């Protein structure tokens, strides 16, 4: 099997190769610290060995539950937010037919998501769809207390129970949560739901290779063993006995850190296949939540080209020179489609006749890379041979490992997220949650001014 390839040749006009390689010893040391659990946040490093430690019995159990949903449901609603939804969403969007919503007679249940917002219209419209469908629910929350999924679950649980009866509903609900604590664990025990455990030492955004990602992906009909195989191969390729120059995750981490030190404070993850939009969303959470703290960190953004070349392209080419770009490049798409010849040639496109659409896309990609580098935007390329489970597994682990090393290079704890509490405290205070009275008073005074 091939591997995804990292190419940093197009950053050397901006940061010298020697400066990046000067970080080799630190990057190797931090990679070791991740494996030996000696760095900051070391109680959240369970993800490091997940690919090599997940057992075939665990995978079998996940596939069995997925099979059960397949037998009973047309739709499975996966409830979760942040790390409890983005990994599964990323894989399902990347590997599904772009128009799967319109396909009839699907072999696998349609996976829909909820609990990743508090939008009343979204939930009400979802219920309208579910009224006439056989459906099940997978509720995912590591803490078991997150407001968005808790609200969605309360609404959907009631809907399902009213529809099929409490006894039948119990067998159509699976909870993925902490082994002991949290409201979801308590509820699951009380109601007798099938459960899967999110390990204590795996944080939400690093949990795609646990049942959090694997169950929804298996329900949608994708091969979780291949996903794990890919991740396992990247675990080997980035192991602490690899030297810096042989470890793509270490090189990526050192390169982006060097660019950051040169004033490149925004990294845009660019793709040329819109199926990768949610891979970018997953990546943004991973890096944004891991690195954006202590007034430091690269701001992770994303674009889908060529679509966004007609909007954000202007800024990237000529706006503030604080951006670098990392391109997810798919070597070979699944389909072949050629541009037809037209006798009249009114649109002047006959120079493209008989060429594959992908050939045009690839030239757009190359042309953009050259233009952006000329315009002062350093460019990193990650070449992905094909869009399948195996290479996505590699990509996830690659980014996770690089994120750990990168956070340590930056000097932060990449495995906590203290900043996400601020909005929650205000929201609870404004909603008059018991215990938040003092904060409510402060906010009301502010609002009165
Ligand atoms: O990465 C994280 O830890 C967060 O984004 C969480 O995944 C997110 O807030 C959801 O948390 P929970 O699974 O506890 O509901």
CSV table of C-alpha atoms and ligand atoms in Angstrom, one decimal:
chain,number,residue,atom,x,y,z
A,1,UNK,CA,0.0,0.0,0.0
A,2,UNK,CA,1.1,3.5,-0.7
A,3,UNK,CA,1.1,6.3,1.9
A,4,UNK,CA,0.0,9.9,1.9
A,5,UNK,CA,2.9,12.1,1.0
A,6,UNK,CA,4.0,15.4,2.5
A,7,UNK,CA,5.7,18.0,0.3
A,8,UNK,CA,7.2,21.1,1.8
A,9,UNK,CA,9.3,22.2,-1.2
A,10,UNK,CA,7.1,25.3,-1.6
A,11,UNK,CA,7.8,26.8,1.7
A,12,UNK,CA,11.6,27.3,1.3
A,13,UNK,CA,11.3,30.7,-0.3
A,14,UNK,CA,9.8,31.9,3.0
A,15,UNK,CA,11.6,29.8,5.6
A,16,UNK,CA,14.9,28.1,5.1
A,17,UNK,CA,15.0,24.3,5.2
A,18,UNK,CA,17.8,24.5,7.8
A,19,UNK,CA,15.5,26.5,10.1
A,20,UNK,CA,12.9,23.8,9.9
A,21,UNK,CA,15.4,21.0,10.3
A,22,UNK,CA,16.9,22.9,13.3
A,23,UNK,CA,13.7,21.9,15.1
A,24,UNK,CA,14.4,18.2,14.5
A,25,UNK,CA,15.7,17.4,18.0
A,26,UNK,CA,12.8,19.1,19.6
A,27,UNK,CA,10.3,17.5,17.4
A,28,UNK,CA,11.8,14.0,18.0
A,29,UNK,CA,11.8,14.7,21.8
A,30,UNK,CA,8.2,15.8,21.7
A,31,UNK,CA,7.2,12.8,19.7
A,32,UNK,CA,8.8,10.6,22.3
A,33,UNK,CA,7.0,12.6,25.1
A,34,UNK,CA,3.7,11.8,23.4
A,35,UNK,CA,4.5,8.0,23.5
A,36,UNK,CA,6.1,8.0,26.9
A,37,UNK,CA,3.3,10.3,28.3
A,38,UNK,CA,5.8,12.7,29.9
A,39,UNK,CA,4.5,16.0,28.4
A,40,UNK,CA,1.7,18.4,29.2
A,41,UNK,CA,-1.8,16.9,29.2
A,42,UNK,CA,-0.3,13.4,29.5
A,43,UNK,CA,-3.5,12.0,30.9
A,44,UNK,CA,-5.1,12.5,27.5
A,45,UNK,CA,-2.7,10.5,25.4
A,46,UNK,CA,-4.8,7.3,24.9
A,47,UNK,CA,-5.2,8.2,21.2
A,48,UNK,CA,-1.4,7.7,20.5
A,49,UNK,CA,-1.7,3.9,20.5
A,50,UNK,CA,-5.4,3.5,19.5
A,51,UNK,CA,-4.8,2.1,16.1
A,52,UNK,CA,-2.4,-0.6,17.2
A,53,UNK,CA,-4.4,-1.4,20.4
A,54,UNK,CA,-7.9,-1.7,19.2
A,55,UNK,CA,-8.9,-5.3,19.2
A,56,UNK,CA,-10.7,-7.3,16.6
A,57,UNK,CA,-13.3,-8.1,19.3
A,58,UNK,CA,-14.0,-4.4,19.7
A,59,UNK,CA,-14.4,-3.9,16.0
A,60,UNK,CA,-16.6,-7.0,15.7
A,61,UNK,CA,-18.9,-5.6,18.5
A,62,UNK,CA,-19.2,-2.3,16.6
A,63,UNK,CA,-20.0,-4.0,13.4
A,64,UNK,CA,-22.6,-6.2,15.0
A,65,UNK,CA,-24.4,-3.1,16.4
A,66,UNK,CA,-24.1,-1.4,12.9
A,67,UNK,CA,-25.6,-4.6,11.4
A,68,UNK,CA,-28.5,-4.4,13.8
A,69,UNK,CA,-29.3,-0.8,12.8
A,70,UNK,CA,-29.1,-1.9,9.1
A,71,UNK,CA,-31.7,-4.5,9.7
A,72,UNK,CA,-34.1,-2.2,11.6
A,73,UNK,CA,-33.6,1.3,10.3
A,74,UNK,CA,-33.8,3.5,7.2
A,75,UNK,CA,-32.2,6.4,9.1
A,76,UNK,CA,-29.8,6.6,12.1
A,77,UNK,CA,-29.5,9.9,13.8
A,78,UNK,CA,-26.1,10.5,15.3
A,79,UNK,CA,-26.3,13.0,18.1
A,80,UNK,CA,-23.1,14.8,19.2
A,81,UNK,CA,-21.0,17.9,18.8
A,82,UNK,CA,-17.4,18.8,18.2
A,83,UNK,CA,-15.2,15.8,18.6
A,84,UNK,CA,-18.2,13.7,19.2
A,85,UNK,CA,-19.4,14.2,15.6
A,86,UNK,CA,-16.9,15.7,13.2
A,87,UNK,CA,-14.7,12.6,12.6
A,88,UNK,CA,-17.7,10.5,11.6
A,89,UNK,CA,-19.2,13.3,9.5
A,90,UNK,CA,-15.8,13.8,7.8
A,91,UNK,CA,-15.5,10.1,6.7
A,92,UNK,CA,-19.1,9.7,5.7
A,93,UNK,CA,-19.1,12.9,3.6
A,94,UNK,CA,-15.7,12.1,2.0
A,95,UNK,CA,-16.7,8.5,1.0
A,96,UNK,CA,-20.4,8.9,0.1
A,97,UNK,CA,-21.8,9.6,-3.3
A,98,UNK,CA,-22.3,13.4,-3.5
A,99,UNK,CA,-26.0,12.8,-4.2
A,100,UNK,CA,-26.7,10.0,-1.8
A,101,UNK,CA,-29.7,11.9,-0.5
A,102,UNK,CA,-31.4,11.2,-3.8
A,103,UNK,CA,-30.6,7.6,-4.1
A,104,UNK,CA,-33.4,5.1,-3.4
A,105,UNK,CA,-32.8,1.5,-2.2
A,106,UNK,CA,-29.7,2.3,-0.2
A,107,UNK,CA,-28.2,-0.8,1.3
A,108,UNK,CA,-27.2,1.0,4.5
A,109,UNK,CA,-29.2,3.4,6.7
A,110,UNK,CA,-28.9,7.1,5.9
A,111,UNK,CA,-26.8,8.7,8.7
A,112,UNK,CA,-28.1,12.1,9.8
A,113,UNK,CA,-26.6,14.3,12.5
A,114,UNK,CA,-28.2,16.3,15.3
A,115,UNK,CA,-27.1,17.9,18.5
A,116,UNK,CA,-24.3,19.9,16.8
A,117,UNK,CA,-26.4,23.1,17.0
A,118,UNK,CA,-29.4,24.5,18.9
A,119,UNK,CA,-31.3,25.6,15.8
A,120,UNK,CA,-35.0,25.0,16.4
A,121,UNK,CA,-35.8,24.8,12.6
A,122,UNK,CA,-33.2,22.1,12.1
A,123,UNK,CA,-34.6,19.9,14.9
A,124,UNK,CA,-38.2,20.5,13.9
A,125,UNK,CA,-37.5,19.7,10.3
A,126,UNK,CA,-35.6,16.6,11.3
A,127,UNK,CA,-38.6,15.4,13.3
A,128,UNK,CA,-40.8,16.0,10.2
A,129,UNK,CA,-38.5,13.6,8.2
A,130,UNK,CA,-38.4,11.0,11.0
A,131,UNK,CA,-42.2,10.9,11.4
A,132,UNK,CA,-42.4,8.7,8.4
A,133,UNK,CA,-39.2,6.7,8.7
A,134,UNK,CA,-37.9,3.8,10.7
A,135,UNK,CA,-35.1,5.2,12.6
A,136,UNK,CA,-32.6,4.7,15.4
A,137,UNK,CA,-30.4,7.0,17.5
A,138,UNK,CA,-26.7,7.0,18.5
A,139,UNK,CA,-26.1,9.5,21.2
A,140,UNK,CA,-22.5,10.5,21.7
A,141,UNK,CA,-21.1,12.6,24.5
A,142,UNK,CA,-18.0,12.0,26.4
A,143,UNK,CA,-18.9,14.2,29.3
A,144,UNK,CA,-22.5,13.2,29.0
A,145,UNK,CA,-23.5,16.7,30.0
A,146,UNK,CA,-23.1,18.8,26.9
A,147,UNK,CA,-26.1,21.0,26.3
A,148,UNK,CA,-26.5,20.8,22.5
A,149,UNK,CA,-26.6,17.0,22.3
A,150,UNK,CA,-28.6,16.7,25.5
A,151,UNK,CA,-31.4,18.9,24.1
A,152,UNK,CA,-31.4,17.0,20.8
A,153,UNK,CA,-31.5,13.6,22.6
A,154,UNK,CA,-34.3,14.6,24.9
A,155,UNK,CA,-36.4,15.7,21.9
A,156,UNK,CA,-35.6,12.7,19.7
A,157,UNK,CA,-35.9,10.1,22.6
A,158,UNK,CA,-39.4,11.4,23.3
A,159,UNK,CA,-40.3,11.3,19.6
A,160,UNK,CA,-39.0,7.8,19.1
A,161,UNK,CA,-40.7,6.5,22.3
A,162,UNK,CA,-44.0,8.1,21.2
A,163,UNK,CA,-43.6,6.6,17.7
A,164,UNK,CA,-42.6,3.0,18.5
A,165,UNK,CA,-43.2,2.6,22.3
A,166,UNK,CA,-40.7,2.8,25.1
A,167,UNK,CA,-39.7,-0.9,25.0
A,168,UNK,CA,-39.0,-0.9,21.2
A,169,UNK,CA,-37.2,2.5,21.4
A,170,UNK,CA,-34.7,1.1,24.0
A,171,UNK,CA,-33.4,-1.3,21.4
A,172,UNK,CA,-33.0,1.4,18.8
A,173,UNK,CA,-30.9,3.7,21.0
A,174,UNK,CA,-27.1,3.3,21.6
A,175,UNK,CA,-25.1,5.6,23.9
A,176,UNK,CA,-21.4,6.3,23.6
A,177,UNK,CA,-20.0,7.9,26.7
A,178,UNK,CA,-17.7,7.8,29.7
A,179,UNK,CA,-17.4,4.4,31.4
A,180,UNK,CA,-18.8,5.7,34.7
A,181,UNK,CA,-19.7,9.4,34.9
A,182,UNK,CA,-22.1,11.9,33.3
A,183,UNK,CA,-25.8,12.1,32.8
A,184,UNK,CA,-25.8,10.1,29.6
A,185,UNK,CA,-24.1,7.1,31.4
A,186,UNK,CA,-26.7,7.3,34.2
A,187,UNK,CA,-29.6,7.5,31.7
A,188,UNK,CA,-28.2,4.6,29.6
A,189,UNK,CA,-27.9,2.4,32.7
A,190,UNK,CA,-31.3,3.3,33.9
A,191,UNK,CA,-33.0,2.7,30.5
A,192,UNK,CA,-30.8,-0.3,29.6
A,193,UNK,CA,-29.3,1.0,26.3
A,194,UNK,CA,-26.5,-0.7,24.6
A,195,UNK,CA,-23.4,1.4,25.3
A,196,UNK,CA,-19.8,1.9,24.1
A,197,UNK,CA,-17.1,3.5,26.2
A,198,UNK,CA,-15.0,6.5,25.3
A,199,UNK,CA,-11.7,5.9,27.0
A,200,UNK,CA,-10.9,8.3,29.9
A,201,UNK,CA,-7.6,9.2,28.3
A,202,UNK,CA,-8.9,10.1,24.8
A,203,UNK,CA,-10.3,13.7,24.4
A,204,UNK,CA,-13.2,14.4,22.0
A,205,UNK,CA,-11.2,15.8,19.1
A,206,UNK,CA,-8.9,12.8,19.2
A,207,UNK,CA,-11.7,10.2,19.4
A,208,UNK,CA,-12.5,9.4,15.7
A,209,UNK,CA,-10.8,6.0,16.0
A,210,UNK,CA,-12.9,5.0,19.0
A,211,UNK,CA,-16.5,3.9,18.8
A,212,UNK,CA,-17.3,7.7,18.6
A,213,UNK,CA,-16.2,7.7,14.9
A,214,UNK,CA,-16.2,4.0,14.2
A,215,UNK,CA,-19.9,3.2,14.9
A,216,UNK,CA,-21.5,5.9,12.7
A,217,UNK,CA,-19.0,5.1,10.0
A,218,UNK,CA,-19.8,1.4,10.1
A,219,UNK,CA,-23.5,2.2,10.1
A,220,UNK,CA,-23.1,4.2,6.9
A,221,UNK,CA,-21.5,1.1,5.4
A,222,UNK,CA,-17.8,2.0,5.3
A,223,UNK,CA,-15.0,-0.3,6.2
A,224,UNK,CA,-13.7,0.5,9.7
A,225,UNK,CA,-11.0,-2.1,9.6
A,226,UNK,CA,-9.4,-0.4,6.6
A,227,UNK,CA,-9.7,2.9,8.4
A,228,UNK,CA,-7.8,1.4,11.4
A,229,UNK,CA,-5.3,-0.3,9.1
A,230,UNK,CA,-4.5,3.1,7.5
A,231,UNK,CA,-4.1,4.7,10.9
A,232,UNK,CA,-2.0,1.8,12.1
A,233,UNK,CA,0.4,2.3,9.2
A,234,UNK,CA,0.8,6.0,10.1
A,235,UNK,CA,1.3,5.1,13.8
A,236,UNK,CA,4.3,3.0,12.6
A,237,UNK,CA,5.5,5.7,10.2
A,238,UNK,CA,5.5,8.3,12.9
A,239,UNK,CA,6.8,6.1,15.8
A,240,UNK,CA,9.4,7.6,18.2
A,241,UNK,CA,12.1,5.4,16.7
A,242,UNK,CA,11.8,7.2,13.3
A,243,UNK,CA,14.2,10.1,12.8
A,244,UNK,CA,12.8,13.6,12.1
A,245,UNK,CA,13.4,13.3,8.3
A,246,UNK,CA,11.5,10.0,8.1
A,247,UNK,CA,8.6,11.2,10.2
A,248,UNK,CA,6.1,13.2,8.1
A,249,UNK,CA,4.1,14.3,11.1
A,250,UNK,CA,7.2,15.8,12.8
A,251,UNK,CA,8.1,17.6,9.5
A,252,UNK,CA,4.6,19.1,9.1
A,253,UNK,CA,4.6,20.2,12.8
A,254,UNK,CA,8.1,21.8,12.5
A,255,UNK,CA,7.2,23.5,9.1
A,256,UNK,CA,4.0,25.1,10.3
A,257,UNK,CA,5.7,26.2,13.6
A,258,UNK,CA,8.6,27.8,11.6
A,259,UNK,CA,6.1,29.6,9.3
A,260,UNK,CA,4.2,30.8,12.4
A,261,UNK,CA,7.4,32.2,13.8
A,262,UNK,CA,7.8,34.1,10.5
A,263,UNK,CA,4.4,35.8,11.0
A,264,UNK,CA,2.3,33.4,9.1
A,265,UNK,CA,-0.5,33.2,11.6
A,266,UNK,CA,-3.3,31.7,9.5
A,267,UNK,CA,-3.2,28.2,8.0
A,268,UNK,CA,-5.8,27.5,5.3
A,269,UNK,CA,-6.5,23.9,4.6
A,270,UNK,CA,-7.4,23.8,0.9
A,271,UNK,CA,-9.1,21.0,-1.0
A,272,UNK,CA,-10.0,20.6,-4.6
A,273,UNK,CA,-12.8,18.0,-3.9
A,274,UNK,CA,-15.8,19.3,-2.0
A,275,UNK,CA,-16.2,15.9,-0.4
A,276,UNK,CA,-13.4,16.9,1.9
A,277,UNK,CA,-15.2,19.9,3.4
A,278,UNK,CA,-15.8,18.0,6.7
A,279,UNK,CA,-12.3,16.6,6.8
A,280,UNK,CA,-11.3,20.3,7.0
A,281,UNK,CA,-13.9,21.0,9.7
A,282,UNK,CA,-12.5,18.1,11.7
A,283,UNK,CA,-9.0,19.4,11.2
A,284,UNK,CA,-10.0,22.9,12.2
A,285,UNK,CA,-11.4,21.6,15.5
A,286,UNK,CA,-8.3,19.5,16.1
A,287,UNK,CA,-5.8,22.4,15.6
A,288,UNK,CA,-8.0,25.3,16.8
A,289,UNK,CA,-8.9,23.7,20.1
A,290,UNK,CA,-5.5,22.2,20.7
A,291,UNK,CA,-3.3,25.2,19.9
A,292,UNK,CA,-5.4,28.3,20.3
A,293,UNK,CA,-4.6,29.2,23.9
A,294,UNK,CA,-2.4,31.5,26.1
A,295,UNK,CA,-2.8,34.2,23.3
A,296,UNK,CA,-0.9,31.9,20.9
A,297,UNK,CA,-1.6,29.6,18.0
A,298,UNK,CA,-2.1,29.4,14.3
A,299,UNK,CA,-5.7,30.2,13.3
A,300,UNK,CA,-6.9,27.2,11.2
A,301,UNK,CA,-9.2,28.1,8.3
A,302,UNK,CA,-10.4,26.2,5.3
A,303,UNK,CA,-11.3,26.7,1.7
A,304,UNK,CA,-12.7,24.5,-1.1
A,305,UNK,CA,-11.2,25.2,-4.5
A,306,UNK,CA,-11.9,26.1,-7.1
A,307,UNK,CA,-15.2,27.3,-5.6
A,308,UNK,CA,-13.5,29.7,-3.1
A,309,UNK,CA,-11.0,30.9,-5.6
A,310,UNK,CA,-13.9,33.0,-6.8
A,311,UNK,CA,-14.4,34.5,-3.4
A,312,UNK,CA,-11.5,34.1,-0.9
A,313,UNK,CA,-9.0,33.7,-3.7
A,314,UNK,CA,-8.6,37.5,-3.9
A,315,UNK,CA,-7.6,37.8,-0.2
A,316,UNK,CA,-5.3,34.8,-0.4
A,317,UNK,CA,-3.5,36.2,-3.4
A,318,UNK,CA,-3.2,39.9,-2.3
A,319,UNK,CA,-4.5,40.5,1.2
A,320,UNK,CA,-2.4,40.6,4.4
A,321,UNK,CA,0.6,38.3,4.0
A,322,UNK,CA,-0.1,36.3,7.2
A,323,UNK,CA,-1.3,33.1,5.5
A,324,UNK,CA,0.2,29.8,4.5
A,325,UNK,CA,-1.7,27.1,2.7
A,326,UNK,CA,-1.8,23.3,3.2
A,327,UNK,CA,-3.4,21.5,0.2
A,328,UNK,CA,-5.1,18.2,0.4
A,329,UNK,CA,-4.5,16.8,-3.0
A,330,UNK,CA,-6.3,13.7,-4.3
A,331,UNK,CA,-4.1,11.9,-6.8
A,332,UNK,CA,-6.9,9.9,-8.5
A,333,UNK,CA,-10.6,10.5,-8.2
A,334,UNK,CA,-13.0,7.5,-8.4
A,335,UNK,CA,-14.8,8.5,-11.5
A,336,UNK,CA,-13.7,9.3,-15.1
A,337,UNK,CA,-15.5,12.0,-17.0
A,338,UNK,CA,-14.3,13.7,-20.1
A,339,UNK,CA,-15.3,17.2,-21.5
A,340,UNK,CA,-17.1,16.8,-24.8
A,341,UNK,CA,-16.1,18.3,-28.2
A,342,UNK,CA,-18.6,20.7,-29.6
A,343,UNK,CA,-18.6,21.6,-33.3
A,344,UNK,CA,-19.7,25.2,-32.9
A,345,UNK,CA,-17.3,25.8,-30.0
A,346,UNK,CA,-19.2,28.9,-29.0
A,347,UNK,CA,-17.8,28.8,-25.5
A,348,UNK,CA,-14.2,28.4,-26.9
A,349,UNK,CA,-13.6,25.3,-24.8
A,350,UNK,CA,-12.6,22.9,-27.5
A,351,UNK,CA,-9.0,23.1,-26.3
A,352,UNK,CA,-10.2,21.1,-23.4
A,353,UNK,CA,-12.2,18.6,-25.5
A,354,UNK,CA,-11.7,14.9,-24.5
A,355,UNK,CA,-9.6,15.9,-21.4
A,356,UNK,CA,-10.8,14.6,-18.1
A,357,UNK,CA,-12.4,17.0,-15.7
A,358,UNK,CA,-9.8,16.0,-13.2
A,359,UNK,CA,-7.0,17.1,-15.6
A,360,UNK,CA,-8.5,20.6,-15.6
A,361,UNK,CA,-8.8,20.5,-11.8
A,362,UNK,CA,-5.2,19.4,-11.4
A,363,UNK,CA,-4.0,22.3,-13.6
A,364,UNK,CA,-6.1,24.7,-11.5
A,365,UNK,CA,-4.4,23.2,-8.5
A,366,UNK,CA,-0.9,23.6,-9.9
A,367,UNK,CA,-1.6,27.1,-11.3
A,368,UNK,CA,-3.0,28.2,-8.0
A,369,UNK,CA,0.0,26.8,-6.1
A,370,UNK,CA,2.4,28.7,-8.3
A,371,UNK,CA,0.3,31.9,-8.1
A,372,UNK,CA,0.0,31.7,-4.3
A,373,UNK,CA,3.7,31.1,-3.8
A,374,UNK,CA,4.4,34.0,-6.1
A,375,UNK,CA,2.0,36.1,-4.1
A,376,UNK,CA,3.7,35.4,-0.8
A,377,UNK,CA,1.7,32.3,0.4
A,378,UNK,CA,3.9,29.4,1.4
A,379,UNK,CA,2.5,26.1,0.3
A,380,UNK,CA,2.5,22.6,1.9
A,381,UNK,CA,1.0,19.7,-0.1
A,382,UNK,CA,-0.4,16.5,1.3
A,383,UNK,CA,-0.8,14.0,-1.5
A,384,UNK,CA,-3.6,11.5,-0.9
A,385,UNK,CA,-3.5,8.6,-3.4
A,386,UNK,CA,-7.2,8.0,-3.4
A,387,UNK,CA,-10.2,8.9,-1.3
A,388,UNK,CA,-10.9,5.7,0.7
A,389,UNK,CA,-11.0,4.5,4.3
A,390,UNK,CA,-7.3,3.4,4.4
A,391,UNK,CA,-5.9,6.8,3.4
A,392,UNK,CA,-8.4,8.7,5.6
A,393,UNK,CA,-7.1,6.6,8.5
A,394,UNK,CA,-3.6,7.6,7.6
A,395,UNK,CA,-4.6,11.2,7.3
A,396,UNK,CA,-6.4,11.3,10.7
A,397,UNK,CA,-3.5,9.8,12.6
A,398,UNK,CA,-1.0,12.0,10.7
A,399,UNK,CA,-2.8,15.2,11.7
A,400,UNK,CA,-3.3,14.0,15.3
A,401,UNK,CA,0.3,13.1,15.8
A,402,UNK,CA,1.5,16.4,14.1
A,403,UNK,CA,-0.9,18.3,16.3
A,404,UNK,CA,0.6,16.8,19.5
A,405,UNK,CA,4.1,17.7,18.4
A,406,UNK,CA,3.1,21.1,17.2
A,407,UNK,CA,1.3,22.0,20.4
A,408,UNK,CA,4.4,21.0,22.4
A,409,UNK,CA,6.6,23.1,20.0
A,410,UNK,CA,4.3,26.0,20.8
A,411,UNK,CA,4.6,25.4,24.5
A,412,UNK,CA,0.9,24.8,25.2
A,413,UNK,CA,-1.0,21.9,26.5
A,414,UNK,CA,-2.6,20.6,23.3
A,415,UNK,CA,-5.1,18.3,25.1
A,416,UNK,CA,-7.2,20.7,27.2
A,417,UNK,CA,-9.8,23.3,26.1
A,418,UNK,CA,-10.4,25.7,29.0
A,419,UNK,CA,-11.6,28.5,26.7
A,420,UNK,CA,-14.8,26.7,25.6
A,421,UNK,CA,-16.3,27.1,29.0
A,422,UNK,CA,-16.7,30.9,28.7
A,423,UNK,CA,-19.8,30.8,26.4
A,424,UNK,CA,-21.3,28.0,28.4
A,425,UNK,CA,-21.1,29.9,31.7
A,426,UNK,CA,-22.8,32.9,30.1
A,427,UNK,CA,-25.5,30.8,28.4
A,428,UNK,CA,-26.3,29.0,31.6
A,429,UNK,CA,-26.4,32.3,33.6
A,430,UNK,CA,-28.7,33.9,31.0
A,431,UNK,CA,-30.9,30.8,31.1
A,432,UNK,CA,-31.1,31.0,34.9
A,433,UNK,CA,-29.5,27.6,35.6
A,434,UNK,CA,-29.3,27.1,39.3
A,435,UNK,CA,-25.8,27.9,40.6
A,436,UNK,CA,-25.1,30.6,38.0
A,437,UNK,CA,-26.8,33.5,39.8
A,438,UNK,CA,-23.7,35.5,40.4
A,439,UNK,CA,-22.6,35.4,36.8
A,440,UNK,CA,-26.2,36.3,35.8
A,441,UNK,CA,-26.0,39.4,37.9
A,442,UNK,CA,-22.7,40.4,36.2
A,443,UNK,CA,-24.1,39.9,32.7
A,444,UNK,CA,-27.3,41.7,33.4
A,445,UNK,CA,-25.4,44.7,34.7
A,446,UNK,CA,-23.3,44.7,31.5
A,447,UNK,CA,-26.4,44.5,29.3
A,448,UNK,CA,-28.1,47.3,31.2
A,449,UNK,CA,-25.3,49.7,30.4
B,1,LIG,O1,-12.6,18.1,21.7
B,1,LIG,C1,-13.4,18.2,22.6
B,1,LIG,O2,-13.1,17.8,23.7
B,1,LIG,C2,-14.8,18.9,22.4
B,1,LIG,O3,-14.9,19.5,21.2
B,1,LIG,C3,-15.8,17.9,22.6
B,1,LIG,O4,-15.7,16.9,21.7
B,1,LIG,C4,-17.2,18.5,22.5
B,1,LIG,O5,-17.3,19.7,23.3
B,1,LIG,C5,-18.3,17.5,22.9
B,1,LIG,O6,-18.1,17.1,24.2
B,1,LIG,P1,-18.9,15.8,24.7
B,1,LIG,O7,-18.5,14.6,23.9
B,1,LIG,O8,-18.4,15.7,26.2
B,1,LIG,O9,-20.3,16.1,24.6
